[in-house]
Coordinates of C-alpha atoms in Angstrom, one line a residue:
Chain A
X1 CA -46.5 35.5 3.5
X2 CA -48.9 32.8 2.7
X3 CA -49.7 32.3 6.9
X4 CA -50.6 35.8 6.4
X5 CA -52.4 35.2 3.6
X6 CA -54.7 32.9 5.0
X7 CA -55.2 34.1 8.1
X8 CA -56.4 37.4 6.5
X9 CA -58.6 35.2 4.5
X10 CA -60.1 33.7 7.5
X11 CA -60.3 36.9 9.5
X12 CA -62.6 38.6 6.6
X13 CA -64.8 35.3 6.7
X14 CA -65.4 35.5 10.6
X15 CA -66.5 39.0 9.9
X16 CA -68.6 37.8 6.5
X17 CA -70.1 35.0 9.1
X18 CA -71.4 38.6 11.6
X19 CA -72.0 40.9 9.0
X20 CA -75.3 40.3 7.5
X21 CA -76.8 39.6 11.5
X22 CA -75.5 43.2 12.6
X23 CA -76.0 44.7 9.1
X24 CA -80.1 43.5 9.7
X25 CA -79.8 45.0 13.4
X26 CA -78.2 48.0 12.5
X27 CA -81.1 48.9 9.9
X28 CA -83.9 47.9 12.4
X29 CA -82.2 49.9 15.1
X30 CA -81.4 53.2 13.1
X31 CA -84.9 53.0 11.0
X32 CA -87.8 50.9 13.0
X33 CA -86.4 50.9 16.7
X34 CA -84.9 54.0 17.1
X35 CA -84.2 53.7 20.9
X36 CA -80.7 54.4 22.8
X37 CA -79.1 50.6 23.0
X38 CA -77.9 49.7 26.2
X39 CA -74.1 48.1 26.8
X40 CA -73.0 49.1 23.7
X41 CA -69.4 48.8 24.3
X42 CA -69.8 45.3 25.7
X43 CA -71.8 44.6 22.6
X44 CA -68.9 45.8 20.3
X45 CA -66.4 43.8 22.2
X46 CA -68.5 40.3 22.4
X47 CA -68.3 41.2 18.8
X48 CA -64.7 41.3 17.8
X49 CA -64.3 38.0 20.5
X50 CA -66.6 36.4 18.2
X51 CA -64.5 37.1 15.2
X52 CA -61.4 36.3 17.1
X53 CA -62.4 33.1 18.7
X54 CA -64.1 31.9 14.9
X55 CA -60.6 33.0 13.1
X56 CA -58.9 30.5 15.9
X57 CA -61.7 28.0 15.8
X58 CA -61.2 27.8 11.8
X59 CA -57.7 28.0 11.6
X60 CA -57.3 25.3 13.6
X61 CA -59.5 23.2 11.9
X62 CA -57.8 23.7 8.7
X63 CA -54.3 22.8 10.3
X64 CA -55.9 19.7 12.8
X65 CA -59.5 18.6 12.3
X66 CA -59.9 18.7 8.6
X67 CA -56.8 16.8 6.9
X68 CA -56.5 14.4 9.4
X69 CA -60.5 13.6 9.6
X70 CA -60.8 13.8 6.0
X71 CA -57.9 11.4 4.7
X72 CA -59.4 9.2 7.7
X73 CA -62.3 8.9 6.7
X74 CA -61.5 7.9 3.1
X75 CA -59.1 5.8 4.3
X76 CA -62.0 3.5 6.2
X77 CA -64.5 4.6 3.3
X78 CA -61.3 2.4 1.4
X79 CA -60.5 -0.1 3.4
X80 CA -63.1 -3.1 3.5
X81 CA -63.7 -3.8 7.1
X82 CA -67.5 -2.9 7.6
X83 CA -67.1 -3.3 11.9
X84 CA -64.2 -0.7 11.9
X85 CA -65.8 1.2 9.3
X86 CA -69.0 1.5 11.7
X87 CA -67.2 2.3 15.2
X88 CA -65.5 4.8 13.0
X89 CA -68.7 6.3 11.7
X90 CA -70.0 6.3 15.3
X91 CA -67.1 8.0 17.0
X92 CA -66.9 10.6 14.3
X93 CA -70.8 11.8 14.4
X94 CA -70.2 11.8 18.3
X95 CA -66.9 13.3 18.7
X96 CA -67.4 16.1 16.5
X97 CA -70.8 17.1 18.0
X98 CA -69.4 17.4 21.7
X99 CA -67.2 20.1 19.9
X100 CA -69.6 21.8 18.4
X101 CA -69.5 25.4 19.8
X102 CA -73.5 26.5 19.0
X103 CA -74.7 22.9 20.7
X104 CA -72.1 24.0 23.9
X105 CA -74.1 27.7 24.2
X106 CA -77.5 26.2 23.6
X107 CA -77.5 23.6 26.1
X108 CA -76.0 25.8 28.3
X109 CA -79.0 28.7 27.2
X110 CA -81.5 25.5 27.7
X111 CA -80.1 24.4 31.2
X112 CA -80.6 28.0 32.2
X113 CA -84.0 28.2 31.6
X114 CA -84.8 24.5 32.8
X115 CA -83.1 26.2 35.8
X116 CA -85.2 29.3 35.9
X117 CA -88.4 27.6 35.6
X118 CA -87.7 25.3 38.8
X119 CA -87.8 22.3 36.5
X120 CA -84.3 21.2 37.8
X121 CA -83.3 22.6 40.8
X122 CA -81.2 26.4 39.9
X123 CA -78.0 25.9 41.1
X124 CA -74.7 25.7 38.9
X125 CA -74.0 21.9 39.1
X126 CA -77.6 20.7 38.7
X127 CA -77.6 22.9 35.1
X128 CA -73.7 21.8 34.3
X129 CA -75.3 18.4 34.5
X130 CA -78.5 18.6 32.6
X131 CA -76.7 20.3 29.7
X132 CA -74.0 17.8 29.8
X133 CA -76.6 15.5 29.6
X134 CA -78.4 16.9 26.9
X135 CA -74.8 17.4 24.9
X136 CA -74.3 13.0 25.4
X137 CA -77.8 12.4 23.9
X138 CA -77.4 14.4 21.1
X139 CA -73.6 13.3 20.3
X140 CA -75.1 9.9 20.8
X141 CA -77.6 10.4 18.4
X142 CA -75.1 12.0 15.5
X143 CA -73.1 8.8 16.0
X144 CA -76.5 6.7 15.6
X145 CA -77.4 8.8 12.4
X146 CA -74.1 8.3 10.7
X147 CA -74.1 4.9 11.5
X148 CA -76.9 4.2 10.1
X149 CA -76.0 6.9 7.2
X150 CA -73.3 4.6 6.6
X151 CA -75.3 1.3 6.2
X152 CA -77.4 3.1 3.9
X153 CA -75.1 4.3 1.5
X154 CA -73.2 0.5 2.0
X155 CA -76.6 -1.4 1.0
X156 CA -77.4 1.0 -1.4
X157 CA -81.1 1.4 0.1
X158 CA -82.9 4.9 -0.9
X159 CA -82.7 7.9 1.2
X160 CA -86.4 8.7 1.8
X161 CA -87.7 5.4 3.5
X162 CA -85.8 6.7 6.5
X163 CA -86.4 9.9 6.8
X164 CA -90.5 9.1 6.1
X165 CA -89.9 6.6 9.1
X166 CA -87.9 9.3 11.1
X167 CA -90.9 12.0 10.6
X168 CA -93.2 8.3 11.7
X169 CA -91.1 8.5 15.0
X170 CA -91.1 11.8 15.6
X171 CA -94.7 12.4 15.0
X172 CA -95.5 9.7 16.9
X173 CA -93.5 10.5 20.0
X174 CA -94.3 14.4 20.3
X175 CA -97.8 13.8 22.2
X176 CA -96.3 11.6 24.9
X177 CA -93.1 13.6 25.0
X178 CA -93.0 16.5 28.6
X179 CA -94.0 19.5 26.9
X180 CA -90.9 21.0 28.5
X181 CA -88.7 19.4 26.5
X182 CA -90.1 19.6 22.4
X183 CA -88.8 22.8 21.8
X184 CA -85.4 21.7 22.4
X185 CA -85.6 18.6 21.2
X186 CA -86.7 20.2 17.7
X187 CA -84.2 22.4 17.4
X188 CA -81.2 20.0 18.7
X189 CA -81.7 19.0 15.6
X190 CA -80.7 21.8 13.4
X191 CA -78.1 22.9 16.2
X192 CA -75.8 19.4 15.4
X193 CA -74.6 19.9 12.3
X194 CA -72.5 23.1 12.0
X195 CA -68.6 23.6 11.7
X196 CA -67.0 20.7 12.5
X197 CA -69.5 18.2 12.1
X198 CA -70.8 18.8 8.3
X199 CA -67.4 19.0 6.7
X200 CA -66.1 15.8 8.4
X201 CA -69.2 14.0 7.3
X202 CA -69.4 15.1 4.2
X203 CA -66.1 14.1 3.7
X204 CA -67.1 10.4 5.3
X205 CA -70.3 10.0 2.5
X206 CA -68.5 11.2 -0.6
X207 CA -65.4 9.1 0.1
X208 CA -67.5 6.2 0.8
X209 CA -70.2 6.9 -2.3
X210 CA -66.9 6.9 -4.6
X211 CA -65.1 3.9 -3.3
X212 CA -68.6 1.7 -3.9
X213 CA -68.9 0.5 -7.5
X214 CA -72.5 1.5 -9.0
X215 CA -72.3 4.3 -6.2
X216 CA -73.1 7.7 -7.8
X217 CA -70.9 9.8 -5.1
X218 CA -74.3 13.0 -5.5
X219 CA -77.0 10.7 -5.0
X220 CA -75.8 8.7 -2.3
X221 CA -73.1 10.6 -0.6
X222 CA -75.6 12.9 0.3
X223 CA -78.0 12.5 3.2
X224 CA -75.8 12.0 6.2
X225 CA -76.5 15.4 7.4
X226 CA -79.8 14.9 7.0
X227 CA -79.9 11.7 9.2
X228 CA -77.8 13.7 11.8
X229 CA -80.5 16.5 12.3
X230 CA -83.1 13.4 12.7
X231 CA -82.2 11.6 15.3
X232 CA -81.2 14.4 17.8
X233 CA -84.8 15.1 17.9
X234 CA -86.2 11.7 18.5
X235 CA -83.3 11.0 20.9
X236 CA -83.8 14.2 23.0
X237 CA -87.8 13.3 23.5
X238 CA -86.5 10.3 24.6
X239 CA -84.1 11.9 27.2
X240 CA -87.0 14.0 28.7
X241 CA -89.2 11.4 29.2
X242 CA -86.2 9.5 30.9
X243 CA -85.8 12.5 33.2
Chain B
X1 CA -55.6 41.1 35.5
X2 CA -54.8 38.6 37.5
X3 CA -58.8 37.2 38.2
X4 CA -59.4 37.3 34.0
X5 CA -56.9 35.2 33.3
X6 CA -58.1 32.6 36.1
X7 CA -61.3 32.9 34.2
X8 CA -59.8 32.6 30.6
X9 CA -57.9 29.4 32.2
X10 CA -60.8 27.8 33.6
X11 CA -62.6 28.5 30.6
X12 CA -59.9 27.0 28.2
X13 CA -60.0 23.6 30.5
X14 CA -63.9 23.2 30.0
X15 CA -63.2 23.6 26.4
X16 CA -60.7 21.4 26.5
X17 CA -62.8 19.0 27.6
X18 CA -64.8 19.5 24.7
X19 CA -62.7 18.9 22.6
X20 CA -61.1 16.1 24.1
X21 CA -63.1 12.9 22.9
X22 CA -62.6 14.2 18.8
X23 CA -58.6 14.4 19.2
X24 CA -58.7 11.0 21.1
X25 CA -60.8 9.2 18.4
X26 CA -58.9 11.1 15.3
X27 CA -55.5 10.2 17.4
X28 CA -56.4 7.0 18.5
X29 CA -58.3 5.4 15.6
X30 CA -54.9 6.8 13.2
X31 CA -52.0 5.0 15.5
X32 CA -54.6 1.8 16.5
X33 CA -56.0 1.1 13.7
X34 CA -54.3 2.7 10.7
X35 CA -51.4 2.3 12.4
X36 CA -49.7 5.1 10.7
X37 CA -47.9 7.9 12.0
X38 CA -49.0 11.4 12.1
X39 CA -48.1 13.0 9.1
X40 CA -47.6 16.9 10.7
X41 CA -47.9 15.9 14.8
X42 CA -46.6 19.2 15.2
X43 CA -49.0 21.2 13.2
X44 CA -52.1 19.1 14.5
X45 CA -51.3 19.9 17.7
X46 CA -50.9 23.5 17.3
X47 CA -54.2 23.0 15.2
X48 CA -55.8 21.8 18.3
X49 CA -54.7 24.5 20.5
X50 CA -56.0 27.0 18.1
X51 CA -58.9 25.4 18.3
X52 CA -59.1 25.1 21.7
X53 CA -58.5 29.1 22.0
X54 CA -60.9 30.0 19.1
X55 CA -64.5 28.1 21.1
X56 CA -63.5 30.0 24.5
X57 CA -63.5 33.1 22.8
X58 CA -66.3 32.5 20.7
X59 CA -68.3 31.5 24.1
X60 CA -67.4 34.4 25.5
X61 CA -68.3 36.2 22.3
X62 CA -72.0 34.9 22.6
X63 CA -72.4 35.7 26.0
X64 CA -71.4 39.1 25.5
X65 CA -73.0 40.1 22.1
X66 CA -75.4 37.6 20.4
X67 CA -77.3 36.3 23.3
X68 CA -77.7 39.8 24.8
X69 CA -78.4 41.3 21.1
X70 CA -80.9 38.5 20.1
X71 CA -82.8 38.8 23.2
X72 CA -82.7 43.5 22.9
X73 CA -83.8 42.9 19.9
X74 CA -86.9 40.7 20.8
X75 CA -87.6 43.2 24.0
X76 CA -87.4 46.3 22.2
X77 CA -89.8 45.4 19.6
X78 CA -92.3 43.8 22.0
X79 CA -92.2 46.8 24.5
X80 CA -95.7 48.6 24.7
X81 CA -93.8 51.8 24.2
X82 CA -92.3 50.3 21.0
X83 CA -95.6 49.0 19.9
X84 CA -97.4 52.2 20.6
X85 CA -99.8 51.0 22.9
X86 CA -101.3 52.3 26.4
X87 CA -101.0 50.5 29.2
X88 CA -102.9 47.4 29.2
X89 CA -101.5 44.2 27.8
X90 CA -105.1 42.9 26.8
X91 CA -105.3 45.1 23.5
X92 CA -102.2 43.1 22.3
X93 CA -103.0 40.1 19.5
X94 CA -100.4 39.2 17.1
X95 CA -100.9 41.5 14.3
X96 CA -98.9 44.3 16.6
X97 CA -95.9 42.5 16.1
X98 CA -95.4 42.3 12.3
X99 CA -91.9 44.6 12.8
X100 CA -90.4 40.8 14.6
X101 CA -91.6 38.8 12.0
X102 CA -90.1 41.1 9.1
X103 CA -87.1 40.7 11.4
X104 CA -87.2 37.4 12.1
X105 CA -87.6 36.4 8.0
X106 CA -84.7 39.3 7.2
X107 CA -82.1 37.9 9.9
X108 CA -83.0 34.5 8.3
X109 CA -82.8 35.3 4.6
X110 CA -79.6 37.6 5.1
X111 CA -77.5 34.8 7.4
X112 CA -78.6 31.8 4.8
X113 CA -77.4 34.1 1.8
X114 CA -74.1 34.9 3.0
X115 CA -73.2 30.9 4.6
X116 CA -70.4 29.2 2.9
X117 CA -70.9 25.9 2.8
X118 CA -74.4 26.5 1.5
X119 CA -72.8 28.1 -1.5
X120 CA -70.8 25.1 -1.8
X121 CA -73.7 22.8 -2.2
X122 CA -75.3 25.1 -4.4
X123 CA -72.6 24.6 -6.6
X124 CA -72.8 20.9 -6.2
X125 CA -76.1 20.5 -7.1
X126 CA -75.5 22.6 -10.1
X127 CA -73.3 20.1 -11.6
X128 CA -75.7 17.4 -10.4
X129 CA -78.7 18.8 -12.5
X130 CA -76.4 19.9 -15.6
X131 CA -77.3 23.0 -14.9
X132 CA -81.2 23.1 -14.8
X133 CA -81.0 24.2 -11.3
X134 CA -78.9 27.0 -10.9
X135 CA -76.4 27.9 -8.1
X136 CA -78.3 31.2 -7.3
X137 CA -81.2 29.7 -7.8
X138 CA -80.7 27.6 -4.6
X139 CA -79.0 29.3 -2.9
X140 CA -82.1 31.9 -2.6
X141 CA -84.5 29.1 -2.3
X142 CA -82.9 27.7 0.7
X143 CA -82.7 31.6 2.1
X144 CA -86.2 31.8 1.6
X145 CA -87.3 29.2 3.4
X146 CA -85.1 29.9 6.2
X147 CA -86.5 33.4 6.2
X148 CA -89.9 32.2 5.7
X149 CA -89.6 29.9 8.6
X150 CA -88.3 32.3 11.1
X151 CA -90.9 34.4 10.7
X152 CA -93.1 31.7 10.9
X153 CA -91.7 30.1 14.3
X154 CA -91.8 34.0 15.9
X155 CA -95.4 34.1 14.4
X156 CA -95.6 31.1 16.7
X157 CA -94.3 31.9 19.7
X158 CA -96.2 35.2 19.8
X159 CA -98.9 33.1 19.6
X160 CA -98.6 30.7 21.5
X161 CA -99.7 28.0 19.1
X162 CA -98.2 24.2 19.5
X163 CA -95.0 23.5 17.8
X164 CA -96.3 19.8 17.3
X165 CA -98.8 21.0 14.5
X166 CA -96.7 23.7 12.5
X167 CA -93.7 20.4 12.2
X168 CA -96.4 17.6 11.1
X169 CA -97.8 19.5 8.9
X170 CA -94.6 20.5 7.3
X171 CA -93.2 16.7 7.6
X172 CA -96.2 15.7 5.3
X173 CA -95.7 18.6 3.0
X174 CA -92.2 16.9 2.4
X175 CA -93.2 13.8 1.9
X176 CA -95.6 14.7 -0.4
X177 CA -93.1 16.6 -2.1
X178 CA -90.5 13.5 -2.2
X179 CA -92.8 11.5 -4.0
X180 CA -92.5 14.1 -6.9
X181 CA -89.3 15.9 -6.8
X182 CA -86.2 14.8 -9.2
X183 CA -84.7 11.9 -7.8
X184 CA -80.9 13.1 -7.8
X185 CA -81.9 16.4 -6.0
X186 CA -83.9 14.3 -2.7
X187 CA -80.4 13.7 -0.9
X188 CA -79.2 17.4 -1.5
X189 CA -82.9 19.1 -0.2
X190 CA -82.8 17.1 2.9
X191 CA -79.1 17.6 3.7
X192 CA -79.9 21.4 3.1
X193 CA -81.8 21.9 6.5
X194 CA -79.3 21.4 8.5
X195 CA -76.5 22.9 6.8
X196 CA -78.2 26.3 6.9
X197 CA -78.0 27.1 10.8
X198 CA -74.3 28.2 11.0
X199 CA -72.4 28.2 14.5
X200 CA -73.3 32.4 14.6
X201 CA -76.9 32.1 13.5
X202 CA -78.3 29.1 15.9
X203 CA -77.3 31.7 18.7
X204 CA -78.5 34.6 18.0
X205 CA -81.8 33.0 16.7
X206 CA -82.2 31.0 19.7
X207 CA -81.7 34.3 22.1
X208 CA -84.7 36.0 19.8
X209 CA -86.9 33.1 20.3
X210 CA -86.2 33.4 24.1
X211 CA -86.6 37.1 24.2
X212 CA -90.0 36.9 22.6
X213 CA -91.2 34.4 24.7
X214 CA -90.1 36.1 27.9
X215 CA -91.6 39.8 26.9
X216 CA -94.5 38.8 25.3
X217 CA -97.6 38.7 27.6
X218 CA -98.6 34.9 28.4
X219 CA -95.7 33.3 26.9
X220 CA -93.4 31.3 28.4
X221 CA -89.8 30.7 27.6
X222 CA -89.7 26.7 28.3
X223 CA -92.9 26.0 26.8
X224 CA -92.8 28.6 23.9
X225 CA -89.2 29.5 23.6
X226 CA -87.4 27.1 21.7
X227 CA -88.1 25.9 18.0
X228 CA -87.1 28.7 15.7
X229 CA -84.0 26.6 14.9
X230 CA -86.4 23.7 14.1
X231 CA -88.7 25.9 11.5
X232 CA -85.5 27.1 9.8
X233 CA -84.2 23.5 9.0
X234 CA -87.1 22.2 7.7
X235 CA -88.2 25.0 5.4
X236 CA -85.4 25.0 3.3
X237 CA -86.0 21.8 2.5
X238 CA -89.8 22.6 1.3
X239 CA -88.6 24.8 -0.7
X240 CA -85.5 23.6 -2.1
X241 CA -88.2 20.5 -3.8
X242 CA -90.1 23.1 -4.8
X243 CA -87.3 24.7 -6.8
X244 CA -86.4 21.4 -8.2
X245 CA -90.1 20.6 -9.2
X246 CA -90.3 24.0 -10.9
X247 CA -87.0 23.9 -12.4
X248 CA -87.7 20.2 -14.3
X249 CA -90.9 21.1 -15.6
X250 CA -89.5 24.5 -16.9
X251 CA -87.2 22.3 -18.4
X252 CA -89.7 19.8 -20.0
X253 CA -92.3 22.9 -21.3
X254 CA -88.8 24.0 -23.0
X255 CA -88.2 20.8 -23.9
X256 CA -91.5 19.8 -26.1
X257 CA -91.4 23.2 -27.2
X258 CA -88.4 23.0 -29.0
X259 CA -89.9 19.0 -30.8

């Protein structure tokens, strides 16, 4: 009864996730538009996969990802050892951003267009590779972000000094960037930190805020996510100017 | 029958490459270096299956609704019989497009509004402020800056104008702010950015930006396409300082008021 329970509960939250999107569409469609939509049916059934496949996607967070990560990460937030601490921080920011399911359709979206526009050559594996490419640098640049997230809230410095010097870096790098690739390197940045990766980090900060004496788990747990939507943009620039 | 499932399989082995590297670290760094058993091995392996599952479908999901929605929507309101004008693209400038901008700002504030784990920082910061900030009071501040952003960045892309200038000027906006806003809140505004793009929003968003820059005349989607997603992470966080600001010196008018 209580496995029913839940997944009920998670089922009506996928839908609360699509409801105000189609709610705004239906509006603009029946009132402003007011043209005959095309595919309908296949629209309808993308729709109820994407409630499906986020009803999956959560529950199995809830019975994998989130216990196990979050007792994990208290347990090194506890523990003492500032190297495994770090490799932890790392792996976490970068394993949890490979799985994140909007960075996986926008890279994909991004290789296509790359692809379209003759900027790497259109054909299936050239595309597989650019977005898997893209996917590494930004993973990469989570794990840098938390990393250094972690160091942060360890030393106790304040929050803004970095992310003045991350706006510094990123301001700086933009004119020498390939305009190609600033669009997506801005918004790689927002795309990180979604499902799996803001809970788990979260998780990491708060644990670590509270097991630090003179630590105030609000003012310093906070911020991670903030790093983590940083350096994917600095890191990206730096990816298309390597390609 | 038997050529969907090939699909479904092939698709649930790319996925499962995906997820791969997190169950190796969780898995690895719990019997190397905890050194402790999995409490439920059972359960987190079903867990992982379900996850597994739940991204292929979700994939197929976007292909099939939001990408194709996001990017209707952007065609139909850019199409000269939508915009009520003859012929020639040359009459076009960018006050003919107000209808994507009001959709782009109500797609924005509606998704931020109803996304759960920003109602769960709300709360937080809530408790942080002892209640001088309200719940609902950031909670709409974060959804209209998200909204205000969108409509921004499609202002932008219509436009054509650089990305570069719209994000440097908003960078030193923040900073500016920083230097004023109520220490304990900094930490919360900057994580609020990036917690507001949700796993369905970052899609559908990223298909309008495409769309847009694909229909309308002189625009094109690698150059222009991209950086909606950008302009609704760093709004919030404008105006998320600005609440704060507003909300402590409420508090200190009241305050010497009262003395």
């Amino acid at each position: 009864m209580f496995r029913n329970n839940r997944l009920i509960r998670l089922i009506i939250g996928s839908c609360l996730d699509l409801a105000p999107i189609l709610g705004v569409v239906m509006v603009f469609q029946l009132a402003v538009i007011r043209q005959p939509i095309p595919n309908i049916g296949e629209l309808i059934m993308g729709s109820l996969l994407v409630v499906l496949g986020l009803t999956f996607f959560m529950l199995g967070l809830e019975q994998s990802l989130f216990p196990v990560g979050e007792s994990m990460a208290n347990a090194f937030a506890r523990k003492g050892s500032v190297f495994w601490l770090l490799l932890f921080a790392f792996c976490l920011g970068f394993g949890t951003t490979i799985a994140e399911p909007a960075l996986i359709a926008v890279t994909a979206k991004a290789a296509d267009i790359a692809g379209g526009a003759h900027l790497i050559a259109d054909n299936e594996a050239a595309k597989t590779a650019y977005a898997l490419g893209l996917r590494l640098t930004v993973a990469t640049s989570v794990g840098v972000a938390i990393v250094i997230g972690v160091l942060r809230i360890l030393m106790g410095w304040p929050l803004h000094y970095f992310i003045i010097a991350g706006y510094i870096a990123v301001t700086a790098m933009t004119p020498f960037a390939p305009a190609e690739i600033i669009g997506i390197a801005y918004d790689s940045g927002g795309v990180t930190t979604s499902t799996i990766t803001v809970p788990l980090v979260t998780a990491l900060g708060i644990g670590l805020a509270n097991s630090i004496k003179g630590r105030n788990p609000i003012t310093d747990g906070f911020g991670l996510i903030a790093f983590a939507s940083l350096t994917p943009i600095i890191f990206v620039m730096a990816f298309g100017m390597m390609t | 029958m038997i050529g969907w499932l090939h699909q479904f399989l092939e698709a649930l082995l790319e996925t499962g490459r995906d997820v791969l590297p997190i169950a190796a670290i969780i898995i690895g760094f719990q019997l190397l270096v905890i050194r402790k058993p999995l409490v439920h091995p059972g359960k987190t392996l079903l867990g992982f299956i379900n996850v597994l599952i739940g991204i292929t479908f979700f994939l197929d999901g976007l292909k099939m609704a939001l990408f194709p929605l996001g990017e209707l929507m952007a065609q139909q309101m850019t199409s000269p019989a939508f915009l009520n004008i003859p012929g020639s693209t040359a009459a076009i400038d960018w006050r003919n497009y107000s209808w994507v901008y009001l959709f782009g700002a109500c797609i924005g504030f509606a998704t931020t509004l109803a996304e759960p784990s920003l109602l769960a920082v709300a709360i937080k910061a809530e408790e942080i402020s002892g209640k001088a900030i309200s719940a609902w009071g950031i909670r709409l501040a974060v959804s209209l800056g998200v909204a205000f952003g969108i409509a921004l960045g499609t202002f932008r892309i219509v436009t054509g104008t650089e990305l570069y200038y719209y994000i440097v000027v908003g960078y030193i906006v923040v900073v500016v702010q920083t230097l004023f806003a109520p220490k304990l809140i900094i930490g919360l505004a900057y994580d609020s950015g990036g917690v507001t793009t949700s796993t369905v929003t970052v899609p559908l968003v990223t298909a309008l930006g495409l769309g847009l820059a694909s229909t309308v005349p002189g625009r094109n989607p690698l150059l222009d396409g991209f950086g909606l997603v950008a302009f609704a992470s760093l709004f919030p966080i404008i105006t998320v300082l600005g609440y704060a600001q507003l909300a402590e010196w409420r508090g200190r008018k009241r305050n010497s008021n009262h003395t």
